[in-house]
Amino acid sequence: IILLTTQYLQFQSTCTPSDADSPTAMSFLLPAAALLEEAMDHSPYNPHLKIAAIGIYSTLHAADRALTIYQDMGVKQIQLDSCSYLILPTLIRGGLYTFAIKLSSSILRLHGATSKDVREYATRSLRNGLLLKAKEMVTFQREKMRPSLQLLYSKGLVMDAAALMIPSDLVSDGSCALKPRVKPSAASLGAEKGYCGGDEDLARAEQLAIDADMHFNAPSIIHEASQTMNCVDESVFSDNRDMTVNNFEILHRNSYLTQKEVVTDSMRSGHMQGLLAHAIM
C-alpha cells in the first residue's frame, strides 16, 4: 500500500507542467518521501522501499540521502555491476564526485578481480577434466563481464569526475583504496586526481597513457573511444543492469539511462579525455 501510494504521488507530480523543484511537485514528492521514511523505519530490510526512496530522493536532488539509503542496502560483489545504475547518475547530479569515483572504482576492481578468478578457476577445471565448466566460465567472462555496460560507464565517470574529487573526503570517510598519502586541505579540489592546470599535469598525462593499456583501468576508455571514431554499436556491450528490481513500479516508473545513452556519453568522455591528454603532452 505504501509503495502504491508513493507511486501515485509521484505520478501526480508529473501531471503538472512544472519541474520537480516547483512548489506543486514538491507538495507531492515530499509526502511520498516522508511515507517511505516511515515505512523503512518499520521495515528496514525491505529493498523495494529503499529503491523507491532512492528514486524519489533522486528526483528531489537529495543525493546525500539517496546515497545513505543505497549504502544501507549493502550492495556488493556482482551486484555492483547490476544495481549501481540506481545511484551513480544521482551522485554526479548531486555533486558527490568523490563518492561517485569510489563506487565506480569498486566496479573496476570487481571486473579486474573477476577476470583473474576466471583464469585461475578455468585452468583448474581444465586440469580436472571439467571442460564444460571451463567453457562456461570463459564464455561468461568474454560475453558478460568484459563488455559490461556499467564497466564502460564507470570508466567514463572516473575520468570525468577525477578533477572534481575532494581528497579530504576520502580521508574523513576512512577509505583505504583511494586514500592519499598526505592529508590534503579541504580546498584542494582535484589535487590528487585529474588535470588541474598545474605543473603536474604532464606527468599525469604520461601515466594516463601507460594505464590506458590495461582494459580494467579507467583510462582505457580513451583507446575504446578512439576505435569507434564515427559510429558506436551499443549492441557489442552487455547490459548487465538488473531492471527487475523495479518491477514493483506500477503507477509511476523512474527513468534511467538507455544503453545507447550510456555508450554515447562514455565514448564522448573518452574522446574528450584523449584530446586533453594529447594537448598536454
PDB file of C-alpha atoms in Angstrom:
ATOM      1  CA  ILE A   1       0.000   0.000   0.000  1.00  0.00           C
ATOM      2  CA  ILE A   2       2.841   2.384   0.846  1.00  0.00           C
ATOM      3  CA  LEU A   3       4.526   1.723  -2.487  1.00  0.00           C
ATOM      4  CA  LEU A   4       1.306   2.276  -4.417  1.00  0.00           C
ATOM      5  CA  THR A   5       0.592   5.469  -2.509  1.00  0.00           C
ATOM      6  CA  THR A   6       4.052   6.913  -3.129  1.00  0.00           C
ATOM      7  CA  GLN A   7       3.856   5.971  -6.806  1.00  0.00           C
ATOM      8  CA  TYR A   8       0.514   7.730  -7.070  1.00  0.00           C
ATOM      9  CA  LEU A   9       2.057  10.840  -5.524  1.00  0.00           C
ATOM     10  CA  GLN A  10       4.967  10.643  -7.978  1.00  0.00           C
ATOM     11  CA  PHE A  11       2.515  10.259 -10.848  1.00  0.00           C
ATOM     12  CA  GLN A  12       0.596  13.326  -9.672  1.00  0.00           C
ATOM     13  CA  SER A  13       3.836  15.324  -9.526  1.00  0.00           C
ATOM     14  CA  THR A  14       4.464  14.548 -13.198  1.00  0.00           C
ATOM     15  CA  CYS A  15       0.973  15.650 -14.229  1.00  0.00           C
ATOM     16  CA  THR A  16       1.863  19.294 -13.610  1.00  0.00           C
ATOM     17  CA  PRO A  17       3.727  21.215 -16.353  1.00  0.00           C
ATOM     18  CA  SER A  18       6.317  22.493 -13.850  1.00  0.00           C
ATOM     19  CA  ASP A  19       9.562  20.728 -12.911  1.00  0.00           C
ATOM     20  CA  ALA A  20      10.399  18.747  -9.779  1.00  0.00           C
ATOM     21  CA  ASP A  21      11.632  21.856  -7.949  1.00  0.00           C
ATOM     22  CA  SER A  22       8.296  23.637  -8.229  1.00  0.00           C
ATOM     23  CA  PRO A  23       6.073  24.012  -5.135  1.00  0.00           C
ATOM     24  CA  THR A  24       3.356  21.959  -6.806  1.00  0.00           C
ATOM     25  CA  ALA A  25       5.625  18.992  -7.481  1.00  0.00           C
ATOM     26  CA  MET A  26       7.182  19.306  -4.032  1.00  0.00           C
ATOM     27  CA  SER A  27       3.737  19.081  -2.454  1.00  0.00           C
ATOM     28  CA  PHE A  28       3.521  15.530  -3.839  1.00  0.00           C
ATOM     29  CA  LEU A  29       7.134  14.366  -3.631  1.00  0.00           C
ATOM     30  CA  LEU A  30       7.863  15.414  -0.049  1.00  0.00           C
ATOM     31  CA  PRO A  31       4.884  13.484   1.418  1.00  0.00           C
ATOM     32  CA  ALA A  32       5.964  10.486  -0.680  1.00  0.00           C
ATOM     33  CA  ALA A  33       9.464  10.674   0.784  1.00  0.00           C
ATOM     34  CA  ALA A  34       8.028  11.016   4.309  1.00  0.00           C
ATOM     35  CA  LEU A  35       5.848   7.927   3.808  1.00  0.00           C
ATOM     36  CA  LEU A  36       8.808   5.870   2.635  1.00  0.00           C
ATOM     37  CA  GLU A  37      10.964   7.051   5.535  1.00  0.00           C
ATOM     38  CA  GLU A  38       8.276   5.921   7.988  1.00  0.00           C
ATOM     39  CA  ALA A  39       7.883   2.626   6.144  1.00  0.00           C
ATOM     40  CA  MET A  40      11.656   1.988   6.199  1.00  0.00           C
ATOM     41  CA  ASP A  41      11.687   2.579   9.947  1.00  0.00           C
ATOM     42  CA  HIS A  42       9.135  -0.219  10.365  1.00  0.00           C
ATOM     43  CA  SER A  43      10.617  -2.473   7.662  1.00  0.00           C
ATOM     44  CA  PRO A  44      14.350  -1.667   7.461  1.00  0.00           C
ATOM     45  CA  TYR A  45      15.244  -4.692   5.312  1.00  0.00           C
ATOM     46  CA  ASN A  46      12.693  -4.187   2.544  1.00  0.00           C
ATOM     47  CA  PRO A  47      14.711  -3.487  -0.649  1.00  0.00           C
ATOM     48  CA  HIS A  48      11.689  -2.236  -2.623  1.00  0.00           C
ATOM     49  CA  LEU A  49      11.089   0.554  -0.132  1.00  0.00           C
ATOM     50  CA  LYS A  50      14.731   1.618  -0.351  1.00  0.00           C
ATOM     51  CA  ILE A  51      14.824   1.532  -4.147  1.00  0.00           C
ATOM     52  CA  ALA A  52      11.626   3.593  -4.269  1.00  0.00           C
ATOM     53  CA  ALA A  53      13.121   6.083  -1.804  1.00  0.00           C
ATOM     54  CA  ILE A  54      16.308   6.399  -3.868  1.00  0.00           C
ATOM     55  CA  GLY A  55      14.164   7.223  -6.898  1.00  0.00           C
ATOM     56  CA  ILE A  56      12.226   9.934  -5.084  1.00  0.00           C
ATOM     57  CA  TYR A  57      15.299  11.497  -3.495  1.00  0.00           C
ATOM     58  CA  SER A  58      16.974  11.471  -6.894  1.00  0.00           C
ATOM     59  CA  THR A  59      14.035  13.450  -8.269  1.00  0.00           C
ATOM     60  CA  LEU A  60      14.302  15.824  -5.306  1.00  0.00           C
ATOM     61  CA  HIS A  61      18.061  16.224  -5.956  1.00  0.00           C
ATOM     62  CA  ALA A  62      18.739  14.950  -2.419  1.00  0.00           C
ATOM     63  CA  ALA A  63      21.787  12.934  -3.450  1.00  0.00           C
ATOM     64  CA  ASP A  64      23.244  12.653   0.041  1.00  0.00           C
ATOM     65  CA  ARG A  65      20.140  10.940   1.463  1.00  0.00           C
ATOM     66  CA  ALA A  66      19.861   8.723  -1.633  1.00  0.00           C
ATOM     67  CA  LEU A  67      23.481   7.634  -1.136  1.00  0.00           C
ATOM     68  CA  THR A  68      22.870   6.796   2.517  1.00  0.00           C
ATOM     69  CA  ILE A  69      19.916   4.585   1.606  1.00  0.00           C
ATOM     70  CA  TYR A  70      21.892   2.905  -1.180  1.00  0.00           C
ATOM     71  CA  GLN A  71      24.723   2.132   1.236  1.00  0.00           C
ATOM     72  CA  ASP A  72      22.223   0.649   3.699  1.00  0.00           C
ATOM     73  CA  MET A  73      21.162  -1.816   1.005  1.00  0.00           C
ATOM     74  CA  GLY A  74      24.568  -3.493   1.253  1.00  0.00           C
ATOM     75  CA  VAL A  75      25.177  -3.781  -2.485  1.00  0.00           C
ATOM     76  CA  LYS A  76      28.382  -5.740  -3.073  1.00  0.00           C
ATOM     77  CA  GLN A  77      30.225  -8.120  -5.402  1.00  0.00           C
ATOM     78  CA  ILE A  78      28.378  -8.795  -8.678  1.00  0.00           C
ATOM     79  CA  GLN A  79      25.505  -6.580  -7.502  1.00  0.00           C
ATOM     80  CA  LEU A  80      27.798  -3.601  -8.091  1.00  0.00           C
ATOM     81  CA  ASP A  81      27.552  -4.303 -11.805  1.00  0.00           C
ATOM     82  CA  SER A  82      23.800  -4.912 -11.787  1.00  0.00           C
ATOM     83  CA  CYS A  83      22.481  -2.334  -9.305  1.00  0.00           C
ATOM     84  CA  SER A  84      24.897   0.620  -9.253  1.00  0.00           C
ATOM     85  CA  TYR A  85      22.839   2.281 -12.001  1.00  0.00           C
ATOM     86  CA  LEU A  86      20.329   3.166  -9.287  1.00  0.00           C
ATOM     87  CA  ILE A  87      22.645   5.726  -7.704  1.00  0.00           C
ATOM     88  CA  LEU A  88      25.608   6.664  -9.952  1.00  0.00           C
ATOM     89  CA  PRO A  89      23.852   9.339 -12.073  1.00  0.00           C
ATOM     90  CA  THR A  90      22.333  10.799  -8.901  1.00  0.00           C
ATOM     91  CA  LEU A  91      25.775  11.177  -7.319  1.00  0.00           C
ATOM     92  CA  ILE A  92      27.037  13.113 -10.340  1.00  0.00           C
ATOM     93  CA  ARG A  93      23.973  15.370 -10.492  1.00  0.00           C
ATOM     94  CA  GLY A  94      24.235  15.962  -6.749  1.00  0.00           C
ATOM     95  CA  GLY A  95      27.916  16.914  -6.840  1.00  0.00           C
ATOM     96  CA  LEU A  96      29.099  13.914  -4.801  1.00  0.00           C
ATOM     97  CA  TYR A  97      32.005  13.301  -7.156  1.00  0.00           C
ATOM     98  CA  THR A  98      34.278  11.632  -4.619  1.00  0.00           C
ATOM     99  CA  PHE A  99      31.654   9.020  -3.740  1.00  0.00           C
ATOM    100  CA  ALA A 100      30.901   8.500  -7.433  1.00  0.00           C
ATOM    101  CA  ILE A 101      34.591   7.807  -8.037  1.00  0.00           C
ATOM    102  CA  LYS A 102      34.735   5.402  -5.095  1.00  0.00           C
ATOM    103  CA  LEU A 103      31.739   3.426  -6.325  1.00  0.00           C
ATOM    104  CA  SER A 104      32.990   3.388  -9.912  1.00  0.00           C
ATOM    105  CA  SER A 105      36.437   2.287  -8.750  1.00  0.00           C
ATOM    106  CA  SER A 106      34.796  -0.592  -6.872  1.00  0.00           C
ATOM    107  CA  ILE A 107      33.181  -1.681 -10.129  1.00  0.00           C
ATOM    108  CA  LEU A 108      36.536  -1.535 -11.928  1.00  0.00           C
ATOM    109  CA  ARG A 109      38.174  -3.610  -9.176  1.00  0.00           C
ATOM    110  CA  LEU A 110      35.321  -6.129  -9.319  1.00  0.00           C
ATOM    111  CA  HIS A 111      35.871  -6.707 -13.032  1.00  0.00           C
ATOM    112  CA  GLY A 112      39.631  -6.908 -12.653  1.00  0.00           C
ATOM    113  CA  ALA A 113      39.338  -9.475  -9.860  1.00  0.00           C
ATOM    114  CA  THR A 114      36.720 -11.473 -11.763  1.00  0.00           C
ATOM    115  CA  SER A 115      38.996 -11.689 -14.800  1.00  0.00           C
ATOM    116  CA  LYS A 116      41.819 -13.094 -12.661  1.00  0.00           C
ATOM    117  CA  ASP A 117      39.500 -15.540 -10.891  1.00  0.00           C
ATOM    118  CA  VAL A 118      38.080 -16.837 -14.167  1.00  0.00           C
ATOM    119  CA  ARG A 119      41.567 -17.550 -15.500  1.00  0.00           C
ATOM    120  CA  GLU A 120      42.523 -19.382 -12.318  1.00  0.00           C
ATOM    121  CA  TYR A 121      39.349 -21.463 -11.946  1.00  0.00           C
ATOM    122  CA  ALA A 122      39.083 -22.222 -15.663  1.00  0.00           C
ATOM    123  CA  THR A 123      42.645 -23.556 -15.590  1.00  0.00           C
ATOM    124  CA  ARG A 124      41.805 -25.751 -12.589  1.00  0.00           C
ATOM    125  CA  SER A 125      38.700 -27.039 -14.344  1.00  0.00           C
ATOM    126  CA  LEU A 126      40.705 -27.983 -17.426  1.00  0.00           C
ATOM    127  CA  ARG A 127      43.268 -29.816 -15.303  1.00  0.00           C
ATOM    128  CA  ASN A 128      40.461 -31.766 -13.624  1.00  0.00           C
ATOM    129  CA  GLY A 129      38.829 -32.610 -16.921  1.00  0.00           C
ATOM    130  CA  LEU A 130      35.790 -30.313 -16.423  1.00  0.00           C
ATOM    131  CA  LEU A 131      35.837 -28.923 -19.936  1.00  0.00           C
ATOM    132  CA  LEU A 132      32.219 -27.759 -19.980  1.00  0.00           C
ATOM    133  CA  LYS A 133      32.631 -25.872 -16.701  1.00  0.00           C
ATOM    134  CA  ALA A 134      35.765 -24.149 -18.009  1.00  0.00           C
ATOM    135  CA  LYS A 135      33.948 -23.156 -21.193  1.00  0.00           C
ATOM    136  CA  GLU A 136      31.036 -21.691 -19.198  1.00  0.00           C
ATOM    137  CA  MET A 137      33.358 -19.522 -17.120  1.00  0.00           C
ATOM    138  CA  VAL A 138      35.334 -18.268 -20.094  1.00  0.00           C
ATOM    139  CA  THR A 139      32.141 -17.525 -22.042  1.00  0.00           C
ATOM    140  CA  PHE A 140      30.676 -15.635 -19.078  1.00  0.00           C
ATOM    141  CA  GLN A 141      33.811 -13.521 -18.791  1.00  0.00           C
ATOM    142  CA  ARG A 142      34.042 -12.856 -22.540  1.00  0.00           C
ATOM    143  CA  GLU A 143      30.359 -12.147 -23.238  1.00  0.00           C
ATOM    144  CA  LYS A 144      29.090 -10.642 -19.979  1.00  0.00           C
ATOM    145  CA  MET A 145      31.837  -9.186 -17.821  1.00  0.00           C
ATOM    146  CA  ARG A 146      34.484  -7.828 -20.194  1.00  0.00           C
ATOM    147  CA  PRO A 147      31.981  -5.897 -22.389  1.00  0.00           C
ATOM    148  CA  SER A 148      29.909  -4.794 -19.365  1.00  0.00           C
ATOM    149  CA  LEU A 149      27.942  -1.587 -19.894  1.00  0.00           C
ATOM    150  CA  GLN A 150      28.465  -0.486 -16.283  1.00  0.00           C
ATOM    151  CA  LEU A 151      32.208  -1.094 -16.607  1.00  0.00           C
ATOM    152  CA  LEU A 152      32.275   1.259 -19.590  1.00  0.00           C
ATOM    153  CA  TYR A 153      30.146   3.843 -17.786  1.00  0.00           C
ATOM    154  CA  SER A 154      32.349   3.677 -14.694  1.00  0.00           C
ATOM    155  CA  LYS A 155      35.469   4.339 -16.754  1.00  0.00           C
ATOM    156  CA  GLY A 156      33.997   7.482 -18.263  1.00  0.00           C
ATOM    157  CA  LEU A 157      32.672   8.650 -14.925  1.00  0.00           C
ATOM    158  CA  VAL A 158      36.026   8.237 -13.167  1.00  0.00           C
ATOM    159  CA  MET A 159      37.833  10.143 -15.912  1.00  0.00           C
ATOM    160  CA  ASP A 160      35.299  12.984 -15.968  1.00  0.00           C
ATOM    161  CA  ALA A 161      34.976  13.359 -12.196  1.00  0.00           C
ATOM    162  CA  ALA A 162      38.655  12.911 -11.304  1.00  0.00           C
ATOM    163  CA  ALA A 163      39.434  16.628 -11.458  1.00  0.00           C
ATOM    164  CA  LEU A 164      36.407  17.377  -9.264  1.00  0.00           C
ATOM    165  CA  MET A 165      37.318  14.985  -6.476  1.00  0.00           C
ATOM    166  CA  ILE A 166      37.949  16.377  -2.997  1.00  0.00           C
ATOM    167  CA  PRO A 167      40.681  14.165  -1.487  1.00  0.00           C
ATOM    168  CA  SER A 168      39.829  15.264   2.071  1.00  0.00           C
ATOM    169  CA  ASP A 169      36.503  13.446   1.683  1.00  0.00           C
ATOM    170  CA  LEU A 170      38.420  10.200   1.277  1.00  0.00           C
ATOM    171  CA  VAL A 171      40.398  10.841   4.444  1.00  0.00           C
ATOM    172  CA  SER A 172      37.335  11.644   6.546  1.00  0.00           C
ATOM    173  CA  ASP A 173      35.496   8.646   5.102  1.00  0.00           C
ATOM    174  CA  GLY A 174      38.331   6.286   6.007  1.00  0.00           C
ATOM    175  CA  SER A 175      38.695   4.856   2.524  1.00  0.00           C
ATOM    176  CA  CYS A 176      41.816   2.763   2.010  1.00  0.00           C
ATOM    177  CA  ALA A 177      41.542   2.186  -1.725  1.00  0.00           C
ATOM    178  CA  LEU A 178      41.844   5.826  -2.707  1.00  0.00           C
ATOM    179  CA  LYS A 179      43.320   7.439   0.397  1.00  0.00           C
ATOM    180  CA  PRO A 180      46.066   9.925  -0.473  1.00  0.00           C
ATOM    181  CA  ARG A 181      49.454   9.570   1.190  1.00  0.00           C
ATOM    182  CA  VAL A 182      49.378  13.041   2.689  1.00  0.00           C
ATOM    183  CA  LYS A 183      46.257  14.525   4.170  1.00  0.00           C
ATOM    184  CA  PRO A 184      45.279  17.431   1.901  1.00  0.00           C
ATOM    185  CA  SER A 185      43.430  20.567   2.805  1.00  0.00           C
ATOM    186  CA  ALA A 186      39.687  20.722   2.271  1.00  0.00           C
ATOM    187  CA  ALA A 187      40.161  23.237  -0.533  1.00  0.00           C
ATOM    188  CA  SER A 188      42.471  21.060  -2.647  1.00  0.00           C
ATOM    189  CA  LEU A 189      39.837  20.231  -5.223  1.00  0.00           C
ATOM    190  CA  GLY A 190      41.235  17.697  -7.669  1.00  0.00           C
ATOM    191  CA  ALA A 191      44.694  17.856  -6.114  1.00  0.00           C
ATOM    192  CA  GLU A 192      45.214  14.097  -6.252  1.00  0.00           C
ATOM    193  CA  LYS A 193      43.439  13.123  -9.479  1.00  0.00           C
ATOM    194  CA  GLY A 194      42.703  14.584 -12.902  1.00  0.00           C
ATOM    195  CA  TYR A 195      44.106  17.605 -14.721  1.00  0.00           C
ATOM    196  CA  CYS A 196      44.228  20.811 -12.715  1.00  0.00           C
ATOM    197  CA  GLY A 197      46.165  23.167 -14.983  1.00  0.00           C
ATOM    198  CA  GLY A 198      49.296  22.815 -12.861  1.00  0.00           C
ATOM    199  CA  ASP A 199      52.857  21.637 -13.378  1.00  0.00           C
ATOM    200  CA  GLU A 200      51.954  18.029 -12.563  1.00  0.00           C
ATOM    201  CA  ASP A 201      49.565  17.677 -15.494  1.00  0.00           C
ATOM    202  CA  LEU A 202      52.275  16.424 -17.862  1.00  0.00           C
ATOM    203  CA  ALA A 203      53.286  13.609 -15.524  1.00  0.00           C
ATOM    204  CA  ARG A 204      49.636  12.704 -15.038  1.00  0.00           C
ATOM    205  CA  ALA A 205      49.035  12.637 -18.789  1.00  0.00           C
ATOM    206  CA  GLU A 206      52.031  10.335 -19.297  1.00  0.00           C
ATOM    207  CA  GLN A 207      50.841   7.997 -16.543  1.00  0.00           C
ATOM    208  CA  LEU A 208      47.361   8.045 -18.045  1.00  0.00           C
ATOM    209  CA  ALA A 209      48.777   6.888 -21.384  1.00  0.00           C
ATOM    210  CA  ILE A 210      50.508   3.992 -19.616  1.00  0.00           C
ATOM    211  CA  ASP A 211      47.416   2.987 -17.635  1.00  0.00           C
ATOM    212  CA  ALA A 212      45.239   3.119 -20.761  1.00  0.00           C
ATOM    213  CA  ASP A 213      46.789  -0.150 -21.997  1.00  0.00           C
ATOM    214  CA  MET A 214      45.008  -2.156 -19.274  1.00  0.00           C
ATOM    215  CA  HIS A 215      41.360  -2.925 -20.020  1.00  0.00           C
ATOM    216  CA  PHE A 216      40.169  -2.647 -16.421  1.00  0.00           C
ATOM    217  CA  ASN A 217      41.775   0.761 -15.838  1.00  0.00           C
ATOM    218  CA  ALA A 218      39.574   3.818 -16.315  1.00  0.00           C
ATOM    219  CA  PRO A 219      41.963   5.467 -18.860  1.00  0.00           C
ATOM    220  CA  SER A 220      41.425   2.522 -21.231  1.00  0.00           C
ATOM    221  CA  ILE A 221      38.216   4.231 -22.329  1.00  0.00           C
ATOM    222  CA  ILE A 222      40.428   6.550 -24.393  1.00  0.00           C
ATOM    223  CA  HIS A 223      41.508   3.586 -26.529  1.00  0.00           C
ATOM    224  CA  GLU A 224      37.934   2.306 -26.762  1.00  0.00           C
ATOM    225  CA  ALA A 225      36.706   5.714 -27.896  1.00  0.00           C
ATOM    226  CA  SER A 226      39.470   6.055 -30.485  1.00  0.00           C
ATOM    227  CA  GLN A 227      38.435   2.735 -32.030  1.00  0.00           C
ATOM    228  CA  THR A 228      34.878   3.993 -32.593  1.00  0.00           C
ATOM    229  CA  MET A 229      35.560   7.304 -34.284  1.00  0.00           C
ATOM    230  CA  ASN A 230      32.379   7.713 -36.331  1.00  0.00           C
ATOM    231  CA  CYS A 231      29.780   5.190 -35.206  1.00  0.00           C
ATOM    232  CA  VAL A 232      29.119   3.417 -31.936  1.00  0.00           C
ATOM    233  CA  ASP A 233      27.499  -0.007 -31.874  1.00  0.00           C
ATOM    234  CA  GLU A 234      25.951  -0.262 -28.426  1.00  0.00           C
ATOM    235  CA  SER A 235      24.984  -3.886 -29.073  1.00  0.00           C
ATOM    236  CA  VAL A 236      28.584  -5.018 -28.501  1.00  0.00           C
ATOM    237  CA  PHE A 237      28.232  -4.096 -24.821  1.00  0.00           C
ATOM    238  CA  SER A 238      26.480  -6.331 -22.324  1.00  0.00           C
ATOM    239  CA  ASP A 239      23.772  -4.542 -20.346  1.00  0.00           C
ATOM    240  CA  ASN A 240      24.006  -6.370 -17.009  1.00  0.00           C
ATOM    241  CA  ARG A 241      21.771  -3.907 -15.163  1.00  0.00           C
ATOM    242  CA  ASP A 242      19.043  -5.697 -13.237  1.00  0.00           C
ATOM    243  CA  MET A 243      15.900  -3.775 -14.131  1.00  0.00           C
ATOM    244  CA  THR A 244      13.689  -6.386 -12.461  1.00  0.00           C
ATOM    245  CA  VAL A 245      14.365  -4.749  -9.086  1.00  0.00           C
ATOM    246  CA  ASN A 246      11.941  -2.051 -10.272  1.00  0.00           C
ATOM    247  CA  ASN A 247       9.099  -4.472 -11.029  1.00  0.00           C
ATOM    248  CA  PHE A 248       7.130  -3.107  -8.076  1.00  0.00           C
ATOM    249  CA  GLU A 249       6.613   0.140 -10.043  1.00  0.00           C
ATOM    250  CA  ILE A 250       3.068   0.216 -11.445  1.00  0.00           C
ATOM    251  CA  LEU A 251       1.636   3.732 -11.407  1.00  0.00           C
ATOM    252  CA  HIS A 252       4.928   5.530 -11.993  1.00  0.00           C
ATOM    253  CA  ARG A 253       8.200   4.284 -13.443  1.00  0.00           C
ATOM    254  CA  ASN A 254      11.505   6.007 -12.782  1.00  0.00           C
ATOM    255  CA  SER A 255      13.547   6.639 -15.905  1.00  0.00           C
ATOM    256  CA  TYR A 256      17.153   5.505 -16.295  1.00  0.00           C
ATOM    257  CA  LEU A 257      19.760   5.995 -18.990  1.00  0.00           C
ATOM    258  CA  THR A 258      19.230   3.807 -22.020  1.00  0.00           C
ATOM    259  CA  GLN A 259      22.015   1.570 -23.270  1.00  0.00           C
ATOM    260  CA  LYS A 260      22.620   3.902 -26.207  1.00  0.00           C
ATOM    261  CA  GLU A 261      22.805   6.934 -23.920  1.00  0.00           C
ATOM    262  CA  VAL A 262      25.318   5.212 -21.638  1.00  0.00           C
ATOM    263  CA  VAL A 263      27.553   4.163 -24.537  1.00  0.00           C
ATOM    264  CA  THR A 264      27.349   7.559 -26.253  1.00  0.00           C
ATOM    265  CA  ASP A 265      28.120   9.519 -23.065  1.00  0.00           C
ATOM    266  CA  SER A 266      31.003   7.204 -22.161  1.00  0.00           C
ATOM    267  CA  MET A 267      32.566   7.391 -25.607  1.00  0.00           C
ATOM    268  CA  ARG A 268      32.233  11.175 -25.553  1.00  0.00           C
ATOM    269  CA  SER A 269      34.129  11.184 -22.256  1.00  0.00           C
ATOM    270  CA  GLY A 270      36.836   9.008 -23.795  1.00  0.00           C
ATOM    271  CA  HIS A 271      37.224  11.357 -26.766  1.00  0.00           C
ATOM    272  CA  MET A 272      37.422  14.445 -24.539  1.00  0.00           C
ATOM    273  CA  GLN A 273      39.981  12.868 -22.207  1.00  0.00           C
ATOM    274  CA  GLY A 274      42.041  11.791 -25.193  1.00  0.00           C
ATOM    275  CA  LEU A 275      42.034  15.348 -26.547  1.00  0.00           C
ATOM    276  CA  LEU A 276      43.127  16.705 -23.159  1.00  0.00           C
ATOM    277  CA  ALA A 277      45.954  14.184 -22.880  1.00  0.00           C
ATOM    278  CA  HIS A 278      47.213  14.996 -26.383  1.00  0.00           C
ATOM    279  CA  ALA A 279      47.015  18.732 -25.719  1.00  0.00           C
ATOM    280  CA  ILE A 280      49.029  18.428 -22.510  1.00  0.00           C
ATOM    281  CA  MET A 281      51.679  16.121 -23.960  1.00  0.00           C
TER     282      MET A 281
END
